[in-house]
Amino acid sequence: MKKTLAILLALVFCLAAFGGCTQVPAADGGDAQVPAADGGDAQVPAADGGDASGNTQIEKLNLYFVPSREPDEIVTVTEPLKQLLKDELLNHGYEVGAVEIFVGTTYEAVGEALSAGTADIGFGMPGGTYVLYDDGADVILTSTRDGLSKDSDNAKDWNDGQPTEASDRQAVSYRALMIAGPSEKGQAIAAKVNAGEELTWEDINGLNWSVMNSSSSAGYIYPALWMQERYGKGITDLANAVQSDSYGSAFARLASGQVDALMTYADARRDYAEKWTSEYARTASIWEETNVIGVTPGIYNDTIAVSKTSPIMDDALKATLQEAFINIAGTEEGKAVIAIYSHNGYQKAVSSDYDNERAAQELIQSLSN
């Protein structure tokens, strides 16, 4: 009898103790909690690795932007993207603590950051940069841009002195242009083009050029292919070429006469038309003082890529980021942000979309060797 009573009392004490340790979920669906080791409450994780609300928790997302515009301008314009991305990901079940935005010192720095896992997302990377780092980066989206009112293979057709305007046609590719400036040499070469004369290698090699880094599609790779196809020469064969750290500094050099010509994307003059007469102190418009002297075939648009080595990146998050950026680009706030790169929207992309870029890179490597 005593033994039976002792067992019953022990059971009562155990049940009482267990009841003190467990908080019954509130009627409003609050989180069930257990005491932490320090006496505080520890939240029970949801089965999917998120919290009990079902959301997957991400402490921080690091976004790296390529420096194709002035870094300070990029940081300012893209600031709203932090909250836009957090809100959009929350709609898809991801709760992000912070979104951090960085601008790479070079295009390659963004590729290196993706490969190292320092960057989770690379924004605005040209196809040429992406394929150089595709061992450590996955492309998820290709940007769409407004088509342009001018889209001719013939350089002369771009030189009517009138602005190149956006069209209502969306495009997934763009051209690179070689543009001569207001220097004496630049104007002389432009006159030959506008007279319908073919340029010689001596004409091209006699100019002082501004080029971008060797992974830039519009500022290096495709112009190099253009030269190779016409003259059997490359950018490394140019007698005078200086690398600019951004298109802004390239146009500043063109305006001042430090260089006679530059290599850039087809709608760049639209982006720098205002600065041409204000910051760069020219008296005539950029459309009057510059002329296209070379046009490349179409280049597949910029990418949004994600890191293969980031500890938070998996197939589910990649698919969610695709939807998130597409949705953001469909809002007025989002359009204002992505306009910094002349993007108008995004479509889903796969690695094979950039096979032509890989072929271009192989040719560039063979030329360099």
XYZ file of N, CA and C in Angstrom, residues 138-346:
627
model
N 25.653 31.741 -60.036
C 24.542 31.243 -60.854
C 23.723 32.422 -61.342
N 23.480 32.500 -62.651
C 22.593 33.537 -63.156
C 21.152 33.130 -62.872
N 20.346 34.092 -62.416
C 18.929 33.795 -62.170
C 18.011 34.658 -63.023
N 18.479 35.845 -63.432
C 17.625 36.753 -64.197
C 18.436 37.505 -65.244
N 17.784 37.815 -66.343
C 18.316 38.721 -67.356
C 17.445 39.968 -67.368
N 18.073 41.121 -67.460
C 17.311 42.363 -67.473
C 16.692 42.607 -68.847
N 15.576 43.289 -68.850
C 15.007 43.805 -70.099
C 15.155 45.313 -70.085
N 15.338 45.873 -71.252
C 15.505 47.316 -71.394
C 14.532 47.831 -72.441
N 14.304 49.135 -72.367
C 13.584 49.766 -73.470
C 14.432 49.652 -74.730
N 13.801 49.267 -75.824
C 14.505 49.328 -77.092
C 14.792 50.780 -77.448
N 15.618 50.997 -78.456
C 16.009 52.354 -78.834
C 15.466 52.716 -80.209
N 15.314 54.008 -80.431
C 14.800 54.487 -81.713
C 15.803 54.263 -82.842
N 17.066 54.072 -82.497
C 18.102 53.771 -83.488
C 18.683 52.400 -83.163
N 18.807 51.569 -84.182
C 19.316 50.214 -83.952
C 19.937 49.675 -85.233
N 20.804 50.485 -85.833
C 21.375 50.139 -87.124
C 22.784 49.577 -86.962
N 23.172 48.682 -87.878
C 24.550 48.208 -87.934
C 25.485 49.279 -88.483
N 24.922 50.265 -89.164
C 25.695 51.307 -89.830
C 25.895 52.497 -88.888
N 27.157 52.800 -88.566
C 27.456 53.870 -87.615
C 26.875 55.210 -88.044
N 26.909 55.502 -89.321
C 26.436 56.794 -89.834
C 24.983 57.054 -89.471
N 24.168 55.993 -89.393
C 22.743 56.144 -89.124
C 22.458 56.676 -87.711
N 23.438 56.593 -86.821
C 23.268 57.081 -85.462
C 23.601 58.570 -85.341
N 24.146 59.161 -86.403
C 24.757 60.479 -86.291
C 23.944 61.586 -86.973
N 22.678 61.702 -86.597
C 21.843 62.753 -87.176
C 21.747 63.976 -86.272
N 22.503 63.981 -85.177
C 22.485 65.114 -84.264
C 21.286 65.161 -83.346
N 20.413 64.160 -83.459
C 19.198 64.112 -82.644
C 19.336 63.052 -81.548
N 18.683 63.243 -80.405
C 18.779 62.253 -79.323
C 18.283 60.876 -79.744
N 18.929 59.871 -79.246
C 18.418 58.507 -79.359
C 17.360 58.334 -78.285
N 16.158 57.978 -78.684
C 15.041 57.890 -77.744
C 14.706 56.436 -77.429
N 14.024 56.260 -76.293
C 13.519 54.936 -75.948
C 12.304 54.615 -76.811
N 12.161 53.341 -77.139
C 10.962 52.900 -77.843
C 10.128 52.064 -76.882
N 8.914 51.707 -77.307
C 8.070 50.892 -76.436
C 8.347 49.398 -76.607
N 9.353 49.078 -77.387
C 9.738 47.677 -77.592
C 10.737 47.267 -76.516
N 10.433 46.187 -75.800
C 11.350 45.679 -74.797
C 12.405 44.781 -75.449
N 13.633 44.926 -75.002
C 14.745 44.190 -75.616
C 15.551 43.468 -74.550
N 16.043 42.276 -74.888
C 16.897 41.516 -73.968
C 18.356 41.577 -74.410
N 18.640 42.401 -75.415
C 20.025 42.603 -75.838
C 20.231 44.067 -76.204
N 21.469 44.459 -76.284
C 21.816 45.836 -76.617
C 23.126 45.826 -77.400
N 23.432 46.930 -78.014
C 24.667 47.030 -78.787
C 25.726 47.814 -78.009
N 26.966 47.580 -78.373
C 28.055 48.449 -77.927
C 28.380 49.407 -79.062
N 28.730 50.618 -78.680
C 29.094 51.648 -79.653
C 30.503 52.148 -79.372
N 31.204 52.479 -80.429
C 32.441 53.230 -80.324
C 32.125 54.657 -80.715
N 32.366 55.603 -79.799
C 31.913 56.978 -79.951
C 33.110 57.917 -79.957
N 33.188 58.755 -80.968
C 34.232 59.776 -81.059
C 33.722 61.070 -80.454
N 34.627 61.793 -79.785
C 34.251 63.016 -79.088
C 34.617 64.276 -79.832
N 34.616 65.412 -79.115
C 34.813 66.714 -79.755
C 36.265 67.097 -80.013
N 37.227 66.226 -79.692
C 38.627 66.551 -79.970
C 38.845 66.644 -81.476
N 39.961 67.236 -81.864
C 40.256 67.388 -83.289
C 40.323 66.035 -83.990
N 40.994 65.064 -83.371
C 41.093 63.727 -83.966
C 39.733 63.049 -84.015
N 38.958 63.200 -82.944
C 37.638 62.589 -82.900
C 36.734 63.113 -83.988
N 36.766 64.413 -84.198
C 35.919 65.023 -85.226
C 36.364 64.616 -86.637
N 37.661 64.465 -86.830
C 38.173 64.073 -88.145
C 37.731 62.657 -88.507
N 37.786 61.743 -87.526
C 37.349 60.362 -87.774
C 35.842 60.324 -88.015
N 35.091 61.100 -87.232
C 33.632 61.143 -87.408
C 33.270 61.647 -88.802
N 34.015 62.611 -89.303
C 33.737 63.154 -90.637
C 33.899 62.079 -91.702
N 34.898 61.207 -91.542
C 35.087 60.118 -92.498
C 33.900 59.158 -92.469
N 33.461 58.810 -91.260
C 32.330 57.884 -91.112
C 31.079 58.482 -91.743
N 30.816 59.744 -91.444
C 29.598 60.385 -91.934
C 29.644 60.660 -93.441
N 30.847 60.598 -94.000
C 30.980 60.725 -95.454
C 30.869 59.369 -96.148
N 30.643 58.323 -95.351
C 30.485 56.984 -95.907
C 31.789 56.272 -96.191
N 32.903 56.765 -95.648
C 34.198 56.144 -95.871
C 34.444 55.036 -94.836
N 35.116 53.988 -95.257
C 35.499 52.910 -94.353
C 36.730 53.337 -93.545
N 36.703 53.085 -92.265
C 37.849 53.403 -91.422
C 38.921 52.324 -91.566
N 40.158 52.734 -91.527
C 41.281 51.802 -91.568
C 41.790 51.552 -90.156
N 42.646 50.560 -90.007
C 43.267 50.322 -88.704
C 44.098 51.537 -88.290
N 44.709 52.189 -89.226
C 45.500 53.383 -88.903
C 44.600 54.470 -88.326
N 43.383 54.588 -88.857
C 42.432 55.548 -88.294
C 42.117 55.208 -86.841
N 41.787 53.951 -86.608
C 41.418 53.503 -85.257
C 42.602 53.632 -84.304
N 43.751 53.180 -84.742
C 44.941 53.162 -83.888
C 45.483 54.560 -83.627
N 45.101 55.527 -84.445
C 45.583 56.893 -84.258
C 44.835 57.672 -83.195
N 43.771 57.076 -82.631
C 42.971 57.753 -81.612
C 43.451 57.400 -80.211
N 43.221 58.313 -79.279
C 43.398 58.019 -77.855
C 42.063 57.473 -77.336
N 42.086 56.258 -76.804
C 40.859 55.557 -76.439
C 40.679 55.471 -74.926
N 39.417 55.506 -74.504
C 39.036 55.089 -73.153
C 38.335 53.743 -73.269
N 38.796 52.768 -72.489
C 38.179 51.443 -72.469
C 37.805 51.113 -71.029
N 36.906 50.148 -70.867
C 36.569 49.663 -69.538
C 37.424 48.432 -69.235
N 37.185 47.805 -68.084
C 37.990 46.634 -67.746
C 37.647 45.475 -68.676
N 38.505 44.480 -68.708
C 38.435 43.451 -69.747
C 37.250 42.508 -69.622
N 36.467 42.605 -68.532
C 35.270 41.768 -68.431
C 34.007 42.525 -68.813
N 34.131 43.790 -69.182
C 32.966 44.593 -69.575
C 32.560 44.256 -71.006
N 31.322 43.830 -71.176
C 30.853 43.440 -72.512
C 30.874 44.612 -73.479
N 30.255 45.739 -73.086
C 30.143 46.883 -73.990
C 31.396 47.743 -74.007
N 32.120 47.749 -72.889
C 33.279 48.627 -72.781
C 34.588 47.980 -73.164
N 34.537 46.691 -73.553
C 35.786 46.024 -73.923
C 35.572 44.834 -74.865
N 34.810 43.824 -74.420
C 34.788 42.543 -75.129
C 34.248 42.664 -76.545
N 33.040 43.210 -76.688
C 32.441 43.272 -78.023
C 33.137 44.273 -78.942
N 33.601 45.426 -78.427
C 34.445 46.260 -79.293
C 35.723 45.553 -79.738
N 36.293 44.722 -78.856
C 37.481 43.964 -79.243
C 37.159 42.986 -80.368
N 35.987 42.347 -80.285
C 35.564 41.438 -81.353
C 35.335 42.206 -82.652
N 34.763 43.399 -82.546
C 34.527 44.257 -83.719
C 35.859 44.566 -84.412
N 36.856 44.908 -83.612
C 38.178 45.200 -84.179
C 38.803 43.963 -84.815
N 38.647 42.832 -84.143
C 39.240 41.596 -84.653
C 38.634 41.206 -85.998
N 37.306 41.333 -86.097
C 36.627 40.948 -87.328
C 37.013 41.846 -88.500
N 37.247 43.127 -88.229
C 37.524 44.070 -89.308
C 39.005 44.237 -89.634
N 39.828 44.183 -88.593
C 41.232 44.532 -88.806
C 42.211 43.439 -88.381
N 41.696 42.368 -87.766
C 42.590 41.345 -87.263
C 43.429 41.833 -86.097
N 42.938 42.835 -85.406
C 43.637 43.443 -84.267
C 42.688 43.485 -83.077
N 43.276 43.685 -81.886
C 42.472 43.779 -80.679
C 42.787 45.033 -79.889
N 42.129 45.200 -78.763
C 42.338 46.384 -77.932
C 43.766 46.449 -77.422
N 44.358 45.297 -77.147
C 45.744 45.296 -76.677
C 46.720 45.777 -77.747
N 46.257 45.828 -78.999
C 47.099 46.337 -80.080
C 47.022 47.856 -80.232
N 46.072 48.498 -79.561
C 45.934 49.946 -79.671
C 47.155 50.647 -79.080
N 47.617 51.665 -79.770
C 48.799 52.391 -79.303
C 48.512 53.195 -78.044
N 47.286 53.709 -77.946
C 46.935 54.565 -76.806
C 45.546 54.219 -76.289
N 45.503 53.535 -75.167
C 44.227 53.168 -74.542
C 44.390 53.254 -73.030
N 43.448 53.941 -72.381
C 43.465 54.078 -70.931
C 42.203 53.456 -70.369
N 42.315 52.738 -69.262
C 41.136 52.119 -68.652
C 40.472 53.103 -67.702
N 39.160 53.276 -67.858
C 38.383 54.129 -66.961
C 37.683 53.268 -65.923
N 37.469 53.827 -64.736
C 36.848 53.049 -63.671
C 35.327 53.075 -63.735
N 34.758 53.967 -64.562
C 33.307 54.009 -64.747
C 33.029 54.709 -66.075
N 31.808 54.535 -66.579
C 31.443 55.241 -67.811
C 31.384 56.749 -67.584
N 31.051 57.150 -66.363
C 31.033 58.572 -66.062
C 32.398 59.206 -66.253
N 33.443 58.559 -65.737
C 34.788 59.109 -65.904
C 35.232 59.022 -67.362
N 34.761 57.995 -68.096
C 35.092 57.883 -69.519
C 34.506 59.059 -70.305
N 33.238 59.406 -70.048
C 32.622 60.527 -70.753
C 33.240 61.862 -70.325
N 33.661 61.962 -69.071
C 34.350 63.182 -68.636
C 35.651 63.363 -69.411
N 36.374 62.290 -69.620
C 37.616 62.352 -70.401
C 37.336 62.701 -71.860
N 36.243 62.142 -72.394
C 35.885 62.433 -73.776
C 35.544 63.913 -73.934
N 34.782 64.451 -72.984
C 34.366 65.850 -73.045
C 35.551 66.800 -72.939
N 36.534 66.437 -72.122
C 37.686 67.317 -71.906
C 38.728 67.203 -73.005
N 38.593 66.191 -73.870
C 39.578 65.982 -74.915
C 40.761 65.147 -74.489
N 40.726 64.603 -73.259
C 41.802 63.716 -72.817
C 41.850 62.455 -73.669
N 40.677 62.019 -74.142
C 40.607 60.905 -75.080
C 39.790 61.351 -76.293
N 40.040 60.689 -77.410
C 39.329 61.017 -78.641
C 38.089 60.159 -78.853
N 38.079 58.960 -78.238
C 36.974 58.024 -78.457
C 36.842 57.106 -77.253
N 35.660 56.538 -77.092
C 35.419 55.587 -76.011
C 34.542 54.448 -76.503
N 34.448 53.413 -75.684
C 33.616 52.243 -75.960
C 32.570 52.160 -74.864
N 31.287 51.999 -75.252
C 30.227 52.055 -74.257
C 28.977 51.360 -74.774
N 27.935 51.302 -73.931
C 26.656 50.712 -74.315
C 25.834 51.717 -75.110
N 24.874 51.224 -75.889
C 24.227 52.040 -76.919
C 23.440 53.229 -76.380
N 22.874 53.122 -75.168
C 22.087 54.235 -74.647
C 22.855 55.079 -73.634
N 24.181 54.961 -73.618
C 24.974 55.699 -72.631
C 24.861 57.209 -72.804
N 24.789 57.676 -74.050
C 24.698 59.130 -74.254
C 23.414 59.693 -73.644
N 22.359 58.898 -73.599
C 21.130 59.335 -72.932
C 21.392 59.543 -71.439
N 22.202 58.655 -70.856
C 22.471 58.735 -69.422
C 23.354 59.924 -69.056
N 24.187 60.367 -69.972
C 25.147 61.429 -69.652
C 24.870 62.733 -70.403
N 23.717 62.838 -71.045
C 23.382 64.040 -71.809
C 23.334 65.285 -70.927
N 22.758 65.163 -69.728
C 22.643 66.331 -68.850
C 24.013 66.728 -68.303
N 24.797 65.750 -67.876
C 26.124 66.049 -67.332
C 27.063 66.633 -68.389
N 26.826 66.289 -69.646
C 27.698 66.765 -70.721
C 27.791 68.296 -70.720
N 26.665 68.958 -70.508
C 26.655 70.426 -70.533
C 26.733 71.051 -69.144
N 26.512 70.274 -68.093
C 26.589 70.840 -66.738
C 27.927 70.479 -66.098
N 28.047 69.261 -65.646
C 29.252 68.839 -64.948
C 30.485 68.829 -65.848
N 30.311 68.441 -67.126
C 31.460 68.374 -68.036
C 31.674 69.677 -68.801
N 30.793 70.640 -68.600
C 30.967 72.028 -69.060
C 31.084 72.190 -70.573
N 30.399 71.357 -71.352
C 30.365 71.558 -72.802
C 29.240 72.534 -73.145
N 29.405 73.278 -74.222
C 28.396 74.277 -74.590
C 27.345 73.728 -75.546
N 27.712 72.744 -76.355
C 26.748 72.097 -77.258
C 26.335 70.752 -76.674
N 25.241 70.183 -77.183
C 24.721 68.931 -76.621
C 25.622 67.752 -76.983
N 25.480 66.691 -76.218
C 26.250 65.473 -76.464
C 25.920 64.881 -77.831
N 24.713 65.117 -78.312
C 24.291 64.587 -79.614
C 24.942 65.341 -80.772
N 25.253 66.596 -80.545
C 25.924 67.387 -81.577
C 27.431 67.172 -81.583
N 28.000 66.902 -80.411
C 29.457 66.881 -80.283
C 30.075 65.486 -80.324
N 29.254 64.461 -80.324
C 29.788 63.097 -80.398
C 29.197 62.374 -81.600
N 29.939 61.407 -82.096
C 29.499 60.632 -83.254
C 29.875 59.163 -83.080
N 28.993 58.299 -83.522
C 29.259 56.867 -83.497
C 30.172 56.528 -84.670
N 31.247 55.777 -84.374
C 32.172 55.373 -85.433
C 32.244 53.852 -85.580
N 31.557 53.132 -84.693
C 31.507 51.677 -84.788
C 30.341 51.119 -84.009
N 29.716 50.057 -84.530
C 28.541 49.425 -83.910
C 28.756 47.921 -83.860
N 28.553 47.314 -82.690
C 28.709 45.857 -82.564
C 27.364 45.150 -82.725
N 27.374 43.842 -82.910
C 26.127 43.069 -82.832
C 25.548 43.135 -81.414
N 24.337 42.587 -81.241
C 23.661 42.637 -79.951
C 24.374 41.859 -78.862
N 24.311 42.389 -77.658
C 24.903 41.777 -76.467
C 23.762 41.420 -75.519
N 23.759 40.195 -75.020
C 22.707 39.810 -74.076
C 22.796 40.672 -72.822
N 21.657 41.058 -72.275
C 21.597 42.054 -71.216
C 22.267 41.623 -69.915
N 22.372 42.622 -69.015
C 22.953 42.413 -67.690
C 22.207 41.328 -66.913
N 22.891 40.809 -65.922
C 22.340 39.715 -65.122
C 22.062 40.148 -63.687
N 21.244 39.361 -63.023
C 21.264 39.252 -61.570
C 21.712 37.826 -61.289
N 22.775 37.684 -60.518
C 23.349 36.377 -60.237
C 23.446 36.174 -58.731
N 23.503 34.919 -58.324
C 23.623 34.596 -56.905
C 24.863 33.746 -56.677
N 25.332 33.758 -55.445
C 26.550 33.037 -55.098
C 26.290 31.540 -54.936
N 27.189 30.737 -55.494
C 27.116 29.284 -55.288
C 27.676 28.883 -53.935
N 28.449 29.768 -53.299
C 29.101 29.414 -52.031
C 28.464 30.079 -50.818
N 27.484 30.947 -51.045
C 26.782 31.569 -49.916
C 26.087 30.494 -49.091
N 26.252 30.497 -47.772
C 25.637 29.461 -46.931
C 24.111 29.504 -46.897
N 23.522 30.626 -47.290
C 22.055 30.726 -47.233
C 21.397 30.409 -48.570
N 22.197 30.250 -49.646
C 21.605 30.130 -50.973
C 21.295 28.681 -51.312
N 20.037 28.409 -51.624
C 19.635 27.091 -52.102
C 18.637 27.282 -53.241
N 18.170 26.179 -53.821
C 17.281 26.274 -54.985
C 15.985 27.004 -54.655
N 15.467 26.782 -53.436
C 14.208 27.438 -53.055
C 14.381 28.948 -52.967
N 15.487 29.401 -52.384
C 15.717 30.839 -52.276
C 15.996 31.454 -53.648
N 16.706 30.736 -54.511
C 16.948 31.235 -55.868
C 15.627 31.479 -56.594
N 14.726 30.489 -56.524
C 13.432 30.627 -57.198
C 12.632 31.782 -56.604
N 12.724 31.951 -55.291
C 12.012 33.047 -54.634
C 12.581 34.398 -55.037
N 13.906 34.493 -55.138
C 14.538 35.745 -55.561
C 14.152 36.102 -56.989
N 14.028 35.101 -57.853
C 13.567 35.366 -59.213
C 12.206 36.059 -59.192
N 11.266 35.467 -58.457
C 9.923 36.044 -58.383
C 9.950 37.415 -57.714
N 10.775 37.552 -56.680
C 10.818 38.810 -55.927
C 11.295 39.960 -56.805
N 12.384 39.767 -57.533
C 12.904 40.854 -58.366
C 11.975 41.166 -59.540
N 11.349 40.146 -60.106
C 10.384 40.383 -61.179
C 9.216 41.229 -60.658
N 8.738 40.892 -59.456
C 7.630 41.645 -58.874
C 8.036 43.078 -58.518
N 9.225 43.242 -57.949
C 9.708 44.580 -57.588
C 9.808 45.458 -58.825
N 10.318 44.873 -59.913
C 10.469 45.632 -61.160
C 9.125 46.056 -61.748
N 8.052 45.435 -61.295
C 6.719 45.789 -61.772
C 6.069 46.916 -61.002
N 6.756 47.429 -59.959
C 6.223 48.542 -59.172
C 6.912 49.845 -59.566
N 6.260 50.959 -59.270
C 6.850 52.260 -59.590
C 8.122 52.502 -58.794
N 8.107 52.139 -57.496
C 9.311 52.297 -56.677
C 10.444 51.431 -57.208
N 10.106 50.208 -57.576
C 11.120 49.306 -58.090
C 11.707 49.785 -59.403
N 10.866 50.284 -60.291
C 11.356 50.794 -61.577
C 12.321 51.950 -61.386
N 12.055 52.797 -60.380
C 12.946 53.929 -60.110
C 14.323 53.449 -59.668
N 14.363 52.326 -58.940
C 15.641 51.772 -58.472
C 16.425 51.170 -59.620
N 15.793 50.288 -60.390
C 16.545 49.546 -61.408
C 16.867 50.414 -62.628
N 16.268 51.611 -62.690
C 16.588 52.531 -63.790
C 18.033 52.998 -63.732
N 18.702 52.830 -62.587
C 20.101 53.211 -62.468
C 20.961 52.472 -63.483
N 20.519 51.256 -63.878
C 21.234 50.486 -64.889
C 20.470 50.433 -66.220
N 19.504 51.306 -66.383
C 18.649 51.326 -67.583
C 17.875 50.022 -67.732
N 17.638 49.323 -66.634
C 16.805 48.123 -66.664
C 15.348 48.537 -66.569
N 14.496 47.765 -67.231
C 13.067 48.040 -67.169
C 12.291 46.896 -66.524
N 12.888 45.727 -66.494
C 12.263 44.554 -65.905
C 13.226 43.387 -65.973
N 12.726 42.191 -65.642
C 13.578 40.997 -65.628
C 12.814 39.794 -66.144
